[in-house]
Short mmCIF file of C-alpha atoms in Angstrom, two decimals:
data_model
loop_
_atom_site.label_atom_id
_atom_site.label_comp_id
_atom_site.label_asym_id
_atom_site.label_seq_id
_atom_site.Cartn_x
_atom_site.Cartn_y
_atom_site.Cartn_z
CA MET A 29 -20.35 8.81 -26.20
CA GLU A 30 -17.38 10.15 -24.13
CA ALA A 31 -17.21 6.27 -22.71
CA TYR A 32 -17.65 4.87 -26.11
CA TYR A 33 -14.53 6.89 -27.77
CA ASP A 34 -12.58 6.28 -24.34
CA CYS A 35 -13.55 1.97 -25.21
CA ARG A 36 -12.58 2.04 -28.73
CA LYS A 37 -9.05 4.37 -27.73
CA ASN A 38 -6.19 1.99 -29.68
CA LYS A 39 -8.58 -0.78 -30.50
CA ARG A 40 -10.32 1.20 -33.09
CA LYS A 41 -9.22 -1.36 -35.90
CA THR A 42 -9.89 -4.72 -34.11
CA ALA A 43 -12.98 -6.32 -35.76
CA SER A 44 -15.68 -5.76 -32.82
CA ALA A 45 -14.56 -1.98 -32.74
CA LEU A 46 -15.61 -1.85 -36.55
CA VAL A 47 -18.81 -3.84 -36.22
CA TYR A 48 -19.72 -1.36 -33.48
CA GLU A 49 -18.65 1.67 -35.69
CA MET A 50 -20.41 0.74 -38.82
CA ASP A 51 -23.73 1.87 -36.92
CA TYR A 52 -21.97 3.10 -33.38
CA GLU A 53 -25.28 6.39 -32.81
CA SER A 54 -27.86 4.39 -33.50
CA ARG A 55 -26.30 1.25 -31.31
CA LEU A 56 -25.18 3.77 -28.29
CA ILE A 57 -28.91 5.39 -28.45
CA ALA A 58 -30.34 1.82 -28.18
CA LEU A 59 -27.81 1.06 -25.52
CA ARG A 60 -29.24 4.32 -23.32
CA ASP A 61 -32.88 3.29 -23.71
CA ARG A 62 -32.13 0.02 -22.14
CA ILE A 63 -30.51 1.70 -19.14
CA ASN A 64 -33.29 4.26 -18.87
CA THR A 65 -35.81 1.52 -19.28
CA GLN A 66 -33.41 -0.83 -16.74
CA THR A 67 -33.62 -3.76 -19.69
CA TYR A 68 -30.06 -3.68 -20.17
CA LYS A 69 -28.29 -7.04 -19.45
CA PRO A 70 -24.50 -7.99 -20.49
CA GLY A 71 -24.09 -9.89 -23.73
CA LYS A 72 -22.05 -13.35 -24.67
CA SER A 73 -18.05 -12.88 -23.25
CA ILE A 74 -15.20 -14.69 -24.81
CA CYS A 75 -13.42 -17.10 -22.82
CA PHE A 76 -9.79 -18.53 -22.95
CA VAL A 77 -6.90 -20.06 -21.03
CA VAL A 78 -3.48 -17.93 -21.46
CA THR A 79 -0.38 -20.49 -21.03
CA ARG A 80 2.11 -18.35 -19.95
CA PRO A 81 3.78 -17.90 -17.26
CA ARG A 82 1.17 -19.30 -15.95
CA HIS A 83 -2.48 -20.93 -17.08
CA ARG A 84 -5.39 -18.64 -16.14
CA GLU A 85 -8.56 -18.44 -17.24
CA VAL A 86 -9.85 -15.13 -18.77
CA PHE A 87 -12.86 -13.48 -20.25
CA ALA A 88 -13.27 -10.96 -22.55
CA ALA A 89 -16.38 -9.13 -22.55
CA SER A 90 -18.42 -7.97 -25.84
CA PHE A 91 -17.56 -4.23 -26.99
CA GLU A 92 -20.87 -2.96 -26.24
CA ASP A 93 -20.55 -4.18 -22.44
CA ARG A 94 -17.15 -2.71 -22.06
CA ILE A 95 -18.69 0.62 -23.47
CA ILE A 96 -20.43 0.45 -19.76
CA HIS A 97 -17.41 -0.66 -17.86
CA HIS A 98 -16.00 2.50 -19.15
CA TYR A 99 -18.57 4.76 -18.13
CA ILE A 100 -18.23 3.80 -14.93
CA ALA A 101 -14.68 3.67 -14.43
CA LEU A 102 -15.13 7.20 -15.99
CA ARG A 103 -17.43 8.55 -12.86
CA LEU A 104 -15.17 6.22 -10.70
CA GLU A 105 -12.05 6.45 -10.88
CA PRO A 106 -11.54 10.14 -9.92
CA LEU A 107 -13.10 9.44 -6.85
CA PHE A 108 -11.27 6.18 -6.08
CA GLU A 109 -8.22 8.33 -6.21
CA GLN A 110 -9.16 10.44 -3.70
CA VAL A 111 -9.11 7.56 -1.50
CA PHE A 112 -6.65 5.08 -2.61
CA CYS A 113 -3.33 4.32 -0.80
CA PRO A 114 -0.37 6.08 -2.14
CA TYR A 115 1.40 2.75 -1.76
CA THR A 116 -1.19 0.85 -4.18
CA TYR A 117 0.50 0.69 -7.69
CA ASN A 118 -1.22 -1.18 -10.50
CA CYS A 119 -3.70 0.27 -12.64
CA ARG A 120 -3.14 3.75 -11.85
CA LYS A 121 -2.22 6.80 -13.70
CA GLY A 122 1.49 7.78 -12.72
CA LYS A 123 1.99 4.39 -11.18
CA GLY A 124 2.65 0.95 -12.45
CA GLN A 125 5.23 -1.70 -12.03
CA LEU A 126 8.20 0.40 -12.20
CA TYR A 127 6.75 2.95 -10.10
CA GLY A 128 6.38 -0.20 -7.73
CA VAL A 129 10.14 -1.65 -7.38
CA ASN A 130 11.50 2.48 -7.71
CA THR A 131 9.27 2.64 -4.12
CA LEU A 132 10.25 -0.35 -2.76
CA LYS A 133 14.05 0.34 -3.15
CA GLN A 134 13.58 3.48 -1.28
CA GLN A 135 11.87 2.61 0.99
CA LEU A 136 14.46 -0.43 1.77
CA ILE A 137 16.93 2.32 1.26
CA GLU A 138 15.54 4.89 4.12
CA CYS A 139 13.93 1.46 6.43
CA SER A 140 18.02 0.32 6.68
CA GLU A 141 19.56 3.86 6.96
CA ASN A 142 21.27 3.08 3.49
CA TYR A 143 21.76 -0.40 3.64
CA THR A 144 23.81 0.37 7.33
CA LYS A 145 21.19 -1.04 9.47
CA ASP A 146 19.04 -4.54 9.72
CA CYS A 147 15.44 -4.92 8.29
CA TYR A 148 13.21 -7.19 7.03
CA VAL A 149 10.94 -7.79 4.80
CA MET A 150 7.84 -9.48 4.64
CA LYS A 151 5.91 -11.17 1.05
CA LEU A 152 2.44 -12.29 1.34
CA ASP A 153 -0.14 -12.96 -1.71
CA LEU A 154 -3.56 -14.01 -1.76
CA SER A 155 -5.06 -17.47 -2.41
CA GLY A 156 -6.95 -16.96 -6.14
CA PHE A 157 -7.46 -13.84 -5.43
CA PHE A 158 -9.81 -12.86 -8.14
CA MET A 159 -12.04 -15.78 -8.41
CA SER A 160 -12.45 -15.53 -4.22
CA ILE A 161 -13.98 -12.05 -4.20
CA ASN A 162 -17.03 -12.30 -2.79
CA LYS A 163 -19.81 -10.51 -4.82
CA ASP A 164 -22.24 -9.54 -1.57
CA ILE A 165 -19.31 -7.77 -0.27
CA LEU A 166 -17.67 -5.92 -3.00
CA ALA A 167 -21.39 -4.96 -4.50
CA GLU A 168 -22.04 -3.40 -0.85
CA ARG A 169 -19.10 -1.62 -0.38
CA ILE A 170 -18.91 -0.20 -4.18
CA ASP A 171 -23.23 0.38 -3.40
CA ARG A 172 -22.37 2.19 -0.63
CA PHE A 173 -19.32 4.27 -1.58
CA VAL A 174 -21.25 5.57 -4.80
CA CYS A 175 -24.34 6.68 -2.07
CA GLU A 176 -21.68 8.63 -0.17
CA ARG A 177 -19.40 10.15 -2.58
CA TYR A 178 -20.38 10.54 -6.40
CA THR A 179 -22.52 13.53 -7.17
CA GLY A 180 -22.79 13.17 -11.04
CA LYS A 181 -19.75 15.66 -12.06
CA GLU A 182 -17.21 13.15 -12.33
CA GLY A 183 -16.45 11.81 -15.82
CA VAL A 184 -18.70 14.32 -17.61
CA SER A 185 -18.21 18.23 -19.21
CA PRO A 186 -19.24 21.17 -17.09
CA ASP A 187 -21.98 21.71 -19.27
CA ILE A 188 -23.85 18.45 -19.26
CA TRP A 189 -23.78 18.79 -15.61
CA GLN A 190 -25.81 21.57 -15.21
CA ALA A 191 -28.11 20.71 -17.33
CA TYR A 192 -28.63 16.80 -15.70
CA PRO A 193 -26.68 17.20 -12.20
CA GLY A 194 -26.47 14.22 -10.51
CA GLU A 195 -29.25 12.10 -12.76
CA ASP A 196 -27.63 9.26 -13.24
CA LYS A 197 -27.09 8.57 -9.60
CA GLU A 198 -28.96 5.53 -9.38
CA ASP A 199 -28.27 4.19 -13.29
CA LEU A 200 -24.61 4.08 -11.76
CA ARG A 201 -25.49 2.42 -9.04
CA ARG A 202 -27.78 -0.40 -10.73
CA LEU A 203 -24.96 -0.75 -13.49
CA CYS A 204 -22.67 -1.60 -11.03
CA ARG A 205 -24.61 -3.81 -9.00
CA ILE A 206 -25.13 -5.52 -13.01
CA VAL A 207 -21.32 -5.97 -14.04
CA ILE A 208 -20.54 -7.51 -10.23
CA TYR A 209 -23.75 -10.55 -10.08
CA HIS A 210 -22.80 -10.95 -13.94
CA GLU A 211 -21.90 -14.63 -14.61
CA PRO A 212 -20.31 -14.80 -17.91
CA GLU A 213 -19.43 -18.27 -17.42
CA LYS A 214 -22.81 -18.89 -18.25
CA ASN A 215 -22.89 -17.25 -21.97
CA CYS A 216 -19.74 -17.40 -23.25
CA GLU A 217 -17.63 -18.52 -26.33
CA ARG A 218 -14.71 -20.91 -25.54
CA HIS A 219 -11.58 -19.95 -27.44
CA SER A 220 -9.48 -22.15 -26.10
CA PRO A 221 -9.24 -26.24 -26.25
CA ALA A 222 -11.01 -27.66 -23.52
CA LYS A 223 -7.66 -29.49 -22.27
CA TYR A 224 -6.42 -26.06 -20.94
CA TRP A 225 -8.78 -26.05 -18.02
CA ASP A 226 -7.55 -29.46 -16.51
CA TYR A 227 -4.46 -26.72 -15.59
CA LEU A 228 -6.28 -24.79 -13.81
CA PRO A 229 -7.52 -25.75 -9.88
CA PRO A 230 -11.15 -25.73 -8.95
CA ASN A 231 -10.51 -21.98 -7.10
CA LYS A 232 -8.84 -20.86 -10.41
CA SER A 233 -12.10 -21.15 -12.65
CA LEU A 234 -15.52 -19.25 -12.54
CA PHE A 235 -16.59 -22.66 -13.96
CA THR A 236 -15.67 -24.62 -10.38
CA ASN A 237 -14.75 -21.79 -7.50
CA GLY A 238 -18.50 -21.68 -6.05
CA GLU A 239 -21.79 -19.60 -6.30
CA GLY A 240 -21.61 -15.86 -5.58
CA LEU A 241 -18.03 -16.34 -6.08
CA GLY A 242 -15.07 -14.31 -8.06
CA ILE A 243 -15.53 -11.53 -10.71
CA ALA A 244 -14.14 -12.54 -14.73
CA ILE A 245 -10.22 -10.99 -14.91
CA GLY A 246 -9.76 -9.10 -18.27
CA ASN A 247 -12.37 -6.90 -17.43
CA LEU A 248 -11.87 -2.80 -16.53
CA PHE A 249 -13.90 -2.53 -13.74
CA ALA A 250 -12.96 -6.34 -12.01
CA GLN A 251 -8.92 -4.44 -11.94
CA LEU A 252 -10.48 -1.10 -10.61
CA PHE A 253 -13.55 -2.81 -8.26
CA ALA A 254 -10.46 -5.50 -6.86
CA ASN A 255 -8.53 -2.60 -6.05
CA PHE A 256 -10.77 -0.70 -4.05
CA LEU A 257 -11.95 -4.11 -2.62
CA LEU A 258 -8.20 -4.56 -1.18
CA ASN A 259 -7.43 -0.49 -0.48
CA GLU A 260 -8.74 -1.49 2.96
CA LEU A 261 -5.73 -3.98 3.28
CA ASP A 262 -3.63 -1.01 2.69
CA TRP A 263 -4.69 1.38 5.12
CA TYR A 264 -5.02 -1.36 7.77
CA LEU A 265 -1.48 -2.31 7.14
CA GLU A 266 -0.75 1.73 8.07
CA GLU A 267 -2.89 1.18 11.48
CA LEU A 268 -0.90 -1.33 12.33
CA GLY A 269 2.13 0.66 12.60
CA PHE A 270 4.21 -0.18 8.83
CA LYS A 271 5.21 3.17 7.53
CA TYR A 272 7.05 0.98 4.61
CA HIS A 273 4.57 -1.08 2.79
CA GLY A 274 3.39 -1.23 -1.29
CA ARG A 275 1.13 -3.59 -2.86
CA TYR A 276 0.70 -4.54 -6.68
CA VAL A 277 -2.92 -6.39 -7.29
CA ASP A 278 -2.68 -9.31 -4.41
CA ASP A 279 0.99 -9.23 -4.28
CA PHE A 280 2.19 -6.90 -1.04
CA TYR A 281 5.20 -6.28 1.02
CA LEU A 282 5.67 -5.20 4.51
CA ILE A 283 9.24 -3.65 5.62
CA ASP A 284 9.87 -2.85 9.20
CA PRO A 285 13.40 -3.44 11.45
CA ASP A 286 11.89 -5.37 14.12
CA LYS A 287 11.34 -9.21 12.83
CA SER A 288 8.75 -9.98 15.57
CA LYS A 289 6.21 -7.19 14.71
CA LEU A 290 6.15 -8.60 11.45
CA LEU A 291 5.48 -12.23 12.40
CA HIS A 292 3.10 -10.71 14.78
CA ALA A 293 1.52 -8.84 12.18
CA VAL A 294 0.28 -12.16 10.05
CA GLN A 295 -2.49 -13.32 12.22
CA PRO A 296 -4.52 -9.64 12.11
CA ILE A 297 -3.81 -9.67 8.40
CA ARG A 298 -5.66 -12.75 7.86
CA GLU A 299 -8.41 -11.57 10.04
CA LYS A 300 -8.71 -8.01 8.07
CA LEU A 301 -9.21 -10.63 4.58
CA ALA A 302 -11.76 -12.57 6.19
CA SER A 303 -13.88 -9.89 6.73
CA LEU A 304 -13.16 -9.00 2.50
CA GLY A 305 -13.82 -12.63 2.16
CA LEU A 306 -10.36 -13.63 1.53
CA LYS A 307 -7.50 -15.34 2.77
CA LEU A 308 -3.78 -15.97 2.58
CA ASN A 309 -1.78 -18.18 -0.02
CA GLU A 310 0.00 -19.45 3.16
CA LYS A 311 2.87 -21.21 0.42
CA LYS A 312 3.96 -17.60 -0.78
CA THR A 313 4.18 -15.98 2.88
CA TYR A 314 7.77 -15.45 3.38
CA ILE A 315 10.24 -13.45 6.01
CA GLN A 316 14.10 -12.69 5.16
CA HIS A 317 16.10 -9.93 5.36
CA TYR A 318 16.71 -7.24 2.93
CA THR A 319 19.90 -8.72 1.70
CA LYS A 320 18.41 -12.29 0.94
CA GLY A 321 16.43 -9.59 -2.35
CA VAL A 322 12.68 -8.97 -2.72
CA GLU A 323 10.57 -10.29 -5.39
CA PHE A 324 8.45 -7.37 -6.71
CA THR A 325 6.16 -7.33 -9.76
CA GLY A 326 9.28 -9.22 -12.02
CA SER A 327 12.17 -8.02 -10.27
CA VAL A 328 14.82 -8.82 -7.47
CA ILE A 329 15.63 -6.27 -5.68
CA LYS A 330 19.56 -6.19 -3.34
CA PRO A 331 21.11 -3.38 -1.78
CA HIS A 332 22.48 -1.32 -4.94
CA ARG A 333 21.32 -3.33 -7.59
CA SER A 334 18.08 -4.95 -9.53
CA TYR A 335 17.64 -7.90 -11.49
CA THR A 336 14.89 -9.32 -13.68
CA CYS A 337 13.00 -12.48 -12.36
CA ASN A 338 13.91 -15.67 -14.33
CA HIS A 339 10.89 -15.97 -15.66
CA THR A 340 10.74 -12.75 -17.48
CA VAL A 341 14.78 -13.95 -18.75
CA THR A 342 13.08 -17.24 -19.73
CA ASN A 343 10.31 -15.55 -21.79
CA PHE A 344 13.06 -13.15 -23.86
CA VAL A 345 14.90 -16.23 -24.93
CA ALA A 346 11.96 -17.57 -26.57
CA ALA A 347 11.51 -14.59 -28.35
CA ILE A 348 14.82 -14.78 -29.48
CA ARG A 349 14.50 -18.16 -31.09
CA ARG A 350 11.12 -17.34 -32.47
CA LEU A 351 13.24 -14.48 -34.76
CA ASN A 352 15.87 -17.21 -35.06
CA ARG A 353 12.86 -19.03 -37.27
CA ALA A 354 11.21 -16.04 -38.56
CA LYS A 355 10.85 -17.02 -42.46
CA ASP A 356 9.74 -13.79 -44.03
CA VAL A 357 9.58 -10.16 -42.73
CA ARG A 358 6.09 -9.90 -41.25
CA GLN A 359 7.41 -12.57 -39.20
CA ALA A 360 10.35 -11.01 -38.07
CA GLU A 361 8.60 -7.53 -37.21
CA HIS A 362 6.75 -9.85 -34.53
CA ALA A 363 9.05 -11.31 -32.86
CA VAL A 364 11.10 -7.85 -32.59
CA CYS A 365 8.41 -6.51 -30.91
CA SER A 366 8.10 -9.11 -28.24
CA ILE A 367 12.36 -8.84 -27.94
CA ASN A 368 12.03 -5.36 -27.48
CA SER A 369 8.98 -5.26 -24.75
CA TYR A 370 11.78 -7.36 -23.10
CA LEU A 371 14.48 -5.28 -23.17
CA GLY A 372 12.16 -2.42 -22.23
CA LEU A 373 11.72 -4.52 -18.60
CA LEU A 374 15.66 -5.26 -18.83
CA ILE A 375 17.23 -1.89 -19.26
CA HIS A 376 15.67 -0.65 -16.07
CA ASN A 377 17.58 -3.06 -13.98
CA ASN A 378 21.27 -4.36 -14.06
CA GLU A 379 21.02 -6.42 -16.37
CA TYR A 380 23.75 -5.56 -19.22
CA ASN A 381 25.50 -8.76 -19.27
CA MET A 382 22.55 -10.36 -19.45
CA ARG A 383 20.97 -8.51 -22.47
CA LYS A 384 24.47 -9.24 -24.53
CA LYS A 385 24.37 -12.60 -23.45
CA VAL A 386 20.86 -13.01 -24.84
CA LEU A 387 21.57 -10.99 -28.38
CA GLY A 388 23.97 -12.81 -28.54
CA MET A 389 21.97 -15.80 -29.29
CA ILE A 390 20.18 -14.36 -32.96
CA GLU A 391 21.33 -16.65 -35.78
CA PRO A 392 23.29 -14.84 -38.15
CA LYS A 393 20.53 -15.26 -40.86
CA ALA A 394 18.07 -13.24 -38.54
CA PHE A 395 20.38 -10.36 -39.43
CA GLU A 396 19.34 -10.20 -42.91
CA TYR A 397 16.21 -8.33 -41.33
CA ILE A 398 17.48 -6.54 -37.96
CA TYR A 399 19.99 -4.85 -36.48
CA ILE A 400 20.88 -4.20 -32.84
CA LYS A 401 21.02 -0.77 -32.12
CA GLY A 402 23.09 1.00 -28.69
CA ARG A 403 24.23 -0.67 -26.22
CA TYR A 404 22.14 -3.98 -26.54
CA LYS A 405 18.65 -2.07 -25.83
CA ILE A 406 16.90 -1.83 -28.93
CA VAL A 407 16.46 -4.51 -31.83
CA ALA A 408 15.11 -2.72 -35.27
CA LEU A 409 14.14 -4.01 -38.53
CA LYS A 410 16.50 -2.50 -41.38
CA ASN A 411 14.94 0.18 -43.26
CA LYS A 412 14.06 -1.39 -46.61
CA TYR A 413 12.03 -4.08 -44.38
CA LYS A 414 10.00 -1.51 -43.12
CA LYS A 415 8.98 0.11 -46.29
CA ARG A 416 8.49 -3.34 -47.69
CA LEU A 417 5.83 -3.67 -44.47
CA THR A 418 4.38 -0.76 -45.51
CA THR A 419 3.23 -2.36 -48.55
CA TYR A 420 2.06 -5.09 -47.41
CA ARG A 421 -0.51 -3.75 -44.88
CA ARG A 422 -1.41 -1.11 -47.82
CA ILE A 423 -2.11 -4.23 -50.03
CA ARG A 424 -3.71 -6.00 -46.67
CA ASP A 425 -6.64 -2.97 -46.13
CA GLY A 426 -7.46 -2.93 -49.81
CA ASP A 427 -5.64 0.51 -50.98
CA TYR A 428 -3.77 -0.92 -53.99
#
């Protein structure tokens, strides 16, 4: 029940959540029984290809399977947090992209002694990370972790644990193996045109990357388990003597005053990754002086300032053009939501002139629906159209 409530949070109006909720108690009892009798198998997934910022294959599990993913996450995430390196930023509460950028800024200041001394930054990336994960290696490490650290208290209320102390440990081990070894590409519906897969190299798709390799991008457990797998790399960088480093998914950096130390670290990192079944993307590995700028999680950090990456600004401009093409208030609202999401990114960098320039591309006819608030910080719908949208939604939902 707790996993179900966690799974439907902010998703309650989606079609799959609504269908499940119509008889959720009976469905959950049946799901529990299949777990207890060891007959649970993942269902059919939805597969599609996103095109921005680059083509990428995504699998969306069925709603019931997502409940299992949340069941696993509720129990293992608190334990993972106890062992995760503090310089891992993705998919963690209290961290994220902005936290990673701010930490990188502070590390540059400390290493260069407030930009008064030389230091160098080495950026590294992994080649086809999610699609090249070895399922055997991941399953063995997750199972060993559960055996050593899981007590049954995690993810459940105290009164439940007192009644059934640790009795789901074997179930949890089995479910982890099931989701890791599941092959969604063999039972899925493709919701993108077949030609989209032509843009993906063989090592970027579960359909072509090889037997026993890859976990599906788009599932909760994939983010959690991938972070756990690379946690070994994070602590290994500490063993190599690097005080300043950080990682967001498969994108990581090292900072040090000694350029030769950074260069000599590449081979040991290659060997460590090989032990995890992974390898570096040599084309995205580079080292340079910190004054030339460091690109990390969508921002370019330079001394005393930071900017937003060009591809984000390009997408921002595309959202403005969608607003200019809007033919009614609903299309305008959809474009405004996108615009404000990009403004939320730009506002954390030194991008006042960029915000002003791009918002200046809004055509006069669009101001029938919107106005700009503050110092180019927010684009808002006019109040009269907010009321009209409320009426549209009530008609759509059958309230009239």
